């Protein structure tokens, strides 16, 4: 059986992934992974690395509504490891046990950045809000001192479906010497990100989100001046960014590279360039609005309560489970959605059994959005919640058109 026919058969049997990562991967990206194995120290692999790095530079620098570059100078590094590794690499190469860090926390991944910082820095101050709520910019400013070395923040908080005001924190940091590191794991490739205008120094992302690549790789974008702050010998051996920078100049990584994954990332970023980031961002915005309108038409309530400068995510939608589901029908609800051919995610940590989350990251079609809302509506009716599925689907299609 030819690979393309086999892949089509497999896709027909698989469910529609609406989880906030991994997301569905295009067939042409998967095909790149099946090419014959090569040495990770070969000229051929160096070409693959160069293509992937150029592609990541495009995504990091041109995630704007016009497609113009938002960076005055920097470079991406591709790491053999998921985004948590990249987060730790950023922190551990910048700070030490005498450093001061401020971490913005209003969800699971903001908390993760803070927990990483607490392992490497001597003084970490969290600026916190309840999950799904907004962090006040004035509270961030009050936490900063002239001794602050690093500020960490999540742009798109995957656990709660909100988009945090990175631009606002960046504006505050114009008056400080601290570096600004941002987790853009579920926004980059699907939403606007402006490096210079937002005063961002380091950006982290992962392959399996809006980049539409299988899990296993992450990437860091580093402004040129950041290299002067890197102390690779203080970092974990595998995360020495000095070493990664030197090897990237040779289109290599310090250790054995995941060759199939690099190939897939090179192809995925090529596809993103073909669509163009302005078009891709517009599509993600339209689809997220369609999800929200559809779920609200089913009688459901959006979970997060963003105020001030925080807004709803354009790549991840978080919805409160109604009382009829929370009261003993949570497992039945998720099983019913799965039986309808769709995979969604529940809440994380204390939000387990309280919310569900769907993603529109990647290259979902309008039919995929409709299918997702239909699956949730049917599942709600199965467990006893009165959902008007026909009206909801009508609203979704209206929004998508």
Coordinates of C-alpha atoms in Angstrom, one line a residue:
X1 CA 0.0 0.0 0.0
X2 CA 1.4 3.4 -0.9
X3 CA 2.1 5.7 2.0
X4 CA -0.5 8.3 0.9
X5 CA -3.2 5.7 0.7
X6 CA -2.2 4.3 4.1
X7 CA -2.2 7.8 5.6
X8 CA -5.6 8.6 4.2
X9 CA -6.9 5.3 5.7
X10 CA -5.4 6.1 9.1
X11 CA -6.8 9.7 9.1
X12 CA -10.3 8.3 8.3
X13 CA -10.1 6.1 11.4
X14 CA -8.7 8.8 13.7
X15 CA -10.7 11.3 15.6
X16 CA -10.6 15.0 15.0
X17 CA -8.1 16.4 17.5
X18 CA -9.3 19.6 19.0
X19 CA -7.0 19.3 22.0
X20 CA -4.7 22.3 22.7
X21 CA -1.9 20.2 21.4
X22 CA -0.8 18.0 19.8
X23 CA -2.9 19.3 16.9
X24 CA -3.6 17.6 13.6
X25 CA -0.6 17.4 11.3
X26 CA -0.7 17.8 7.6
X27 CA 0.0 14.7 5.4
X28 CA 2.9 16.4 3.6
X29 CA 4.5 17.2 7.0
X30 CA 4.1 13.6 8.1
X31 CA 5.5 12.4 4.8
X32 CA 8.8 14.3 5.4
X33 CA 9.3 12.1 8.5
X34 CA 9.3 8.9 6.5
X35 CA 12.2 9.8 4.3
X36 CA 15.3 7.6 4.6
X37 CA 17.4 8.3 7.7
X38 CA 20.5 10.4 7.4
X39 CA 23.4 11.3 9.7
X40 CA 22.7 14.2 11.9
X41 CA 26.3 15.4 11.1
X42 CA 25.8 15.3 7.4
X43 CA 25.6 18.1 4.8
X44 CA 22.1 17.0 4.1
X45 CA 21.0 17.5 7.7
X46 CA 22.6 20.9 7.8
X47 CA 20.4 21.9 4.9
X48 CA 17.4 20.6 6.8
X49 CA 18.4 22.6 9.9
X50 CA 18.9 25.7 7.9
X51 CA 15.5 25.4 6.3
X52 CA 13.9 24.8 9.7
X53 CA 15.7 27.7 11.3
X54 CA 14.9 30.1 8.4
X55 CA 11.2 29.0 8.8
X56 CA 11.3 29.6 12.5
X57 CA 12.9 33.0 12.0
X58 CA 10.0 33.8 9.7
X59 CA 7.3 32.7 12.3
X60 CA 9.0 34.5 15.2
X61 CA 9.7 37.7 13.4
X62 CA 6.7 38.1 11.1
X63 CA 3.7 37.1 13.3
X64 CA 2.1 40.5 12.5
X65 CA -1.1 41.6 10.8
X66 CA 1.0 43.0 7.9
X67 CA 3.6 40.3 7.7
X68 CA 6.4 42.8 8.3
X69 CA 9.2 41.9 10.6
X70 CA 8.8 42.9 14.2
X71 CA 12.4 42.3 15.2
X72 CA 15.5 44.5 14.6
X73 CA 17.7 41.5 15.0
X74 CA 17.9 38.1 16.5
X75 CA 18.0 34.4 15.8
X76 CA 16.1 31.3 16.5
X77 CA 17.5 28.1 18.1
X78 CA 15.8 24.8 17.7
X79 CA 16.1 22.4 20.6
X80 CA 15.7 18.6 20.8
X81 CA 13.0 18.7 23.6
X82 CA 9.6 20.1 24.3
X83 CA 8.8 23.7 25.3
X84 CA 9.3 23.0 29.0
X85 CA 12.9 22.3 28.2
X86 CA 13.1 25.6 26.3
X87 CA 11.6 27.5 29.2
X88 CA 14.2 26.0 31.6
X89 CA 16.9 26.7 29.1
X90 CA 16.0 30.4 29.0
X91 CA 15.8 30.8 32.7
X92 CA 18.9 28.7 33.6
X93 CA 21.2 30.4 31.2
X94 CA 20.2 33.9 32.4
X95 CA 19.9 33.6 36.2
X96 CA 21.8 32.1 39.1
X97 CA 21.3 31.8 42.9
X98 CA 21.9 35.6 43.3
X99 CA 19.4 36.6 40.7
X100 CA 16.0 38.3 41.1
X101 CA 13.1 37.1 38.9
X102 CA 9.5 38.4 38.6
X103 CA 7.0 35.8 37.3
X104 CA 3.5 36.6 36.1
X105 CA 1.1 33.8 37.0
X106 CA -2.6 33.4 36.2
X107 CA -2.6 29.8 34.9
X108 CA -0.8 26.5 34.9
X109 CA 2.0 27.5 32.4
X110 CA 2.7 30.9 34.1
X111 CA 3.0 28.8 37.3
X112 CA 5.4 26.4 35.5
X113 CA 7.6 29.3 34.4
X114 CA 7.7 30.5 38.0
X115 CA 8.5 27.0 39.4
X116 CA 11.4 26.7 36.9
X117 CA 12.7 30.1 38.0
X118 CA 12.4 29.1 41.7
X119 CA 14.8 26.2 41.0
X120 CA 17.5 28.5 39.5
X121 CA 17.1 32.0 41.0
X122 CA 17.7 33.1 44.5
X123 CA 14.7 35.4 44.7
X124 CA 11.5 34.9 42.7
X125 CA 8.4 37.1 43.2
X126 CA 5.2 35.9 41.7
X127 CA 2.6 38.4 40.5
X128 CA -0.5 36.2 40.7
X129 CA -4.2 36.3 39.9
X130 CA -6.8 33.5 40.0
X131 CA -6.6 31.2 36.9
X132 CA -8.7 32.8 34.2
X133 CA -8.5 36.2 35.7
X134 CA -6.4 39.2 34.7
X135 CA -3.1 40.2 36.3
X136 CA -3.1 43.9 36.9
X137 CA -0.2 45.7 35.2
X138 CA 0.3 48.0 38.2
X139 CA 1.0 44.9 40.3
X140 CA 3.7 43.9 37.9
X141 CA 5.3 47.3 38.1
X142 CA 5.1 47.2 41.9
X143 CA 7.0 43.9 42.0
X144 CA 10.0 45.2 39.9
X145 CA 13.2 46.7 41.4
X146 CA 16.4 47.9 40.0
X147 CA 17.8 44.5 40.8
X148 CA 15.3 42.5 38.8
X149 CA 17.2 40.4 36.2
X150 CA 14.4 38.6 34.5
X151 CA 10.6 38.7 34.0
X152 CA 8.7 35.7 32.8
X153 CA 5.2 35.6 31.4
X154 CA 2.9 33.5 29.3
X155 CA 1.3 35.2 26.3
X156 CA -1.5 32.7 25.6
X157 CA -2.4 30.8 28.8
X158 CA -3.4 27.4 27.4
X159 CA -4.9 26.2 30.7
X160 CA -7.6 29.0 30.8
X161 CA -8.0 30.4 27.3
X162 CA -6.8 33.9 27.8
X163 CA -4.3 36.2 26.0
X164 CA -2.2 38.1 28.5
X165 CA -1.0 41.7 27.8
X166 CA 2.7 41.0 27.0
X167 CA 2.8 44.4 25.3
X168 CA 1.8 46.1 28.6
X169 CA 4.5 44.4 30.7
X170 CA 7.0 45.2 27.9
X171 CA 6.1 48.8 28.1
X172 CA 6.7 48.9 31.8
X173 CA 10.1 47.2 31.4
X174 CA 11.4 50.0 29.2
X175 CA 12.4 51.7 32.4
X176 CA 14.2 48.7 33.8
X177 CA 17.3 46.6 32.8
X178 CA 15.5 43.2 33.3
X179 CA 15.3 40.8 30.4
X180 CA 11.8 39.8 29.3
X181 CA 11.1 36.1 28.5
X182 CA 7.7 35.1 27.1
X183 CA 6.1 31.7 26.6
X184 CA 4.3 32.0 23.2
X185 CA 3.7 28.2 22.9
X186 CA 0.0 28.4 21.9
X187 CA 0.0 31.8 20.2
X188 CA 3.0 31.9 17.9
X189 CA 1.9 30.8 14.4
X190 CA -1.7 31.6 15.2
X191 CA -1.8 35.1 16.6
X192 CA 0.0 38.4 16.6
X193 CA 3.4 38.6 18.3
X194 CA 5.5 41.8 18.1
X195 CA 9.1 41.3 19.5
X196 CA 10.5 44.9 19.4
X197 CA 7.2 46.8 20.0
X198 CA 6.5 44.6 23.0
X199 CA 10.1 44.9 24.3
X200 CA 10.6 41.1 24.4
X201 CA 14.1 39.7 24.6
X202 CA 13.4 35.9 24.5
X203 CA 10.5 34.0 23.1
X204 CA 9.7 30.3 23.6
X205 CA 7.5 28.0 21.5
X206 CA 6.8 24.3 20.9
X207 CA 6.4 22.3 17.7
X208 CA 3.1 20.6 18.4
X209 CA 0.9 23.6 18.8
X210 CA 0.2 26.3 16.1
X211 CA 3.3 25.2 14.2
X212 CA 1.5 21.9 13.2
X213 CA 4.4 19.6 13.8
X214 CA 4.6 16.4 15.9
X215 CA 5.7 16.8 19.5
X216 CA 9.4 16.7 20.4
X217 CA 11.0 20.0 19.3
X218 CA 10.9 23.5 20.8
X219 CA 12.5 26.8 19.7
X220 CA 13.8 29.9 21.3
X221 CA 14.1 33.3 19.7
X222 CA 16.8 35.4 21.2
X223 CA 17.4 39.1 20.5
X224 CA 21.1 39.8 19.5
X225 CA 22.0 41.6 22.7
X226 CA 20.8 38.6 24.9
X227 CA 23.9 36.6 23.9
X228 CA 25.9 38.9 26.2
X229 CA 23.8 37.7 29.2
X230 CA 24.0 34.0 28.5
X231 CA 26.0 31.9 31.0
X232 CA 25.9 28.4 29.5
X233 CA 28.2 26.9 32.1
X234 CA 25.7 27.7 34.8
X235 CA 22.9 25.9 33.0
X236 CA 22.1 22.2 32.8
X237 CA 24.6 20.4 30.5
X238 CA 22.0 19.6 27.8
X239 CA 20.6 23.2 27.9
X240 CA 23.8 25.2 27.5
X241 CA 22.7 27.9 25.1
X242 CA 26.2 29.1 24.4
X243 CA 26.9 25.6 23.0
X244 CA 23.6 25.6 21.1
X245 CA 24.4 29.0 19.6
X246 CA 27.8 27.9 18.4
X247 CA 26.5 24.7 16.8
X248 CA 23.5 26.5 15.2
X249 CA 26.1 28.7 13.4
X250 CA 27.1 25.4 11.7
X251 CA 23.5 24.4 11.2
X252 CA 23.8 21.7 13.8
X253 CA 22.7 21.0 17.4
X254 CA 25.2 20.0 20.1
X255 CA 23.8 16.5 20.5
X256 CA 22.0 13.9 18.3
X257 CA 19.2 15.7 16.5
X258 CA 15.8 14.2 16.0
X259 CA 16.2 14.1 12.2
X260 CA 12.6 13.2 11.3
X261 CA 11.2 16.0 13.5
X262 CA 13.6 18.6 12.0
X263 CA 12.4 17.6 8.6
X264 CA 8.8 17.9 9.6
X265 CA 9.4 21.4 11.1
X266 CA 11.1 22.5 7.9
X267 CA 8.1 21.5 5.9
X268 CA 5.5 22.8 8.4
X269 CA 7.1 26.3 8.4
X270 CA 7.2 26.2 4.6
X271 CA 3.5 25.6 4.6
X272 CA 3.0 28.5 7.0
X273 CA 4.9 30.8 4.7
X274 CA 2.8 29.7 1.7
X275 CA -0.4 30.6 3.6
X276 CA 1.3 33.8 5.0
X277 CA 1.1 34.7 8.7
X278 CA -1.4 37.6 8.2
X279 CA -3.9 35.1 6.5
X280 CA -3.2 32.5 9.1
X281 CA -3.7 34.9 12.0
X282 CA -7.0 36.1 10.5
X283 CA -8.2 32.6 10.1
X284 CA -7.4 31.7 13.7
X285 CA -9.3 34.8 14.9
X286 CA -12.3 33.9 12.8
X287 CA -12.4 30.3 14.0
X288 CA -12.0 31.1 17.6
X289 CA -15.0 33.6 17.4
X290 CA -17.0 30.8 15.7
X291 CA -16.2 28.4 18.6
X292 CA -17.2 30.9 21.2
X293 CA -20.4 31.9 19.4
X294 CA -21.3 28.2 18.9
X295 CA -20.8 27.2 22.5
X296 CA -22.6 30.2 23.8
X297 CA -25.5 29.3 21.5
X298 CA -25.6 25.9 23.1
X299 CA -26.3 27.6 26.4
X300 CA -22.7 27.4 27.7
X301 CA -20.6 30.0 29.4
X302 CA -17.1 31.1 28.6
X303 CA -14.8 30.2 31.5
X304 CA -12.2 33.0 31.7
X305 CA -13.2 36.5 32.9
X306 CA -10.6 38.8 31.3
X307 CA -10.7 42.4 32.3
X308 CA -8.4 45.4 31.8
X309 CA -5.9 44.6 29.0
X310 CA -6.3 40.8 29.1
X311 CA -8.5 39.3 26.3
X312 CA -9.9 35.9 25.2
X313 CA -7.5 33.6 23.4
X314 CA -7.7 33.3 19.7
X315 CA -6.3 29.8 19.6
X316 CA -7.7 28.0 22.7
X317 CA -11.3 28.3 24.0
X318 CA -12.2 27.3 27.6
X319 CA -15.8 26.7 28.5
X320 CA -17.5 26.1 31.9
X321 CA -19.2 22.7 32.2
X322 CA -22.8 23.2 33.1
X323 CA -24.2 21.9 36.4
X324 CA -25.9 18.9 34.7
X325 CA -22.4 17.7 33.6
X326 CA -20.4 18.6 36.7
X327 CA -22.9 16.7 38.9
X328 CA -21.7 13.2 38.1
X329 CA -21.7 13.3 34.3
X330 CA -18.2 14.6 33.5
X331 CA -16.8 11.2 32.3
X332 CA -20.0 10.5 30.4
X333 CA -19.8 13.9 28.6
X334 CA -16.2 13.5 27.5
X335 CA -17.0 9.9 26.4
X336 CA -19.9 11.1 24.4
X337 CA -17.8 13.7 22.6
X338 CA -15.3 11.1 21.8
X339 CA -17.9 8.8 20.4
X340 CA -18.9 11.6 18.1
X341 CA -15.4 11.5 16.6
X342 CA -13.9 14.4 18.3
X343 CA -11.2 14.7 21.0
X344 CA -11.3 17.7 23.4
X345 CA -9.5 18.4 26.7
X346 CA -10.7 18.9 30.2
X347 CA -9.4 21.4 32.8
X348 CA -6.0 21.1 34.4
X349 CA -5.2 20.9 38.1
X350 CA -8.1 22.3 40.2
X351 CA -10.1 23.0 37.0
X352 CA -10.4 19.3 36.3
X353 CA -14.2 18.5 36.0
X354 CA -15.0 22.2 35.8
X355 CA -14.2 23.2 32.2
X356 CA -13.4 21.8 28.8
X357 CA -11.0 23.3 26.3
X358 CA -10.8 23.2 22.5
X359 CA -8.1 24.4 20.1
X360 CA -8.3 25.8 16.7
X361 CA -4.6 25.8 16.2
X362 CA -3.1 24.6 12.9
X363 CA -5.0 24.3 9.7
X364 CA -8.5 23.3 10.7
X365 CA -11.2 23.7 8.1
X366 CA -14.6 25.4 8.7
X367 CA -16.1 21.9 8.7
X368 CA -13.8 20.9 11.5
X369 CA -15.1 23.8 13.6
X370 CA -18.7 22.9 12.9
X371 CA -18.0 19.2 13.7
X372 CA -16.5 20.2 17.0
X373 CA -19.5 22.3 18.1
X374 CA -21.9 19.6 16.9
X375 CA -20.1 16.9 18.8
X376 CA -20.2 18.9 22.1
X377 CA -23.9 19.7 21.6
X378 CA -24.8 16.1 21.0
X379 CA -22.8 15.0 24.0
X380 CA -24.6 17.6 26.2
X381 CA -28.0 16.3 25.1
X382 CA -26.8 12.8 25.8
X383 CA -26.1 13.6 29.5
X384 CA -29.3 15.6 30.0
X385 CA -28.4 19.2 29.2
X386 CA -30.9 20.8 26.8
X387 CA -28.7 22.1 24.0
X388 CA -30.1 23.6 20.8
X389 CA -27.6 22.2 18.4
X390 CA -29.2 23.4 15.2
X391 CA -29.2 27.0 16.3
X392 CA -25.6 26.7 17.5
X393 CA -24.5 25.3 14.1
X394 CA -26.3 28.1 12.3
X395 CA -24.4 30.7 14.4
X396 CA -21.1 29.0 13.8
X397 CA -21.6 28.9 10.0
X398 CA -22.7 32.5 10.0
X399 CA -19.5 33.5 11.9
X400 CA -17.2 31.4 9.6
X401 CA -18.7 33.0 6.5

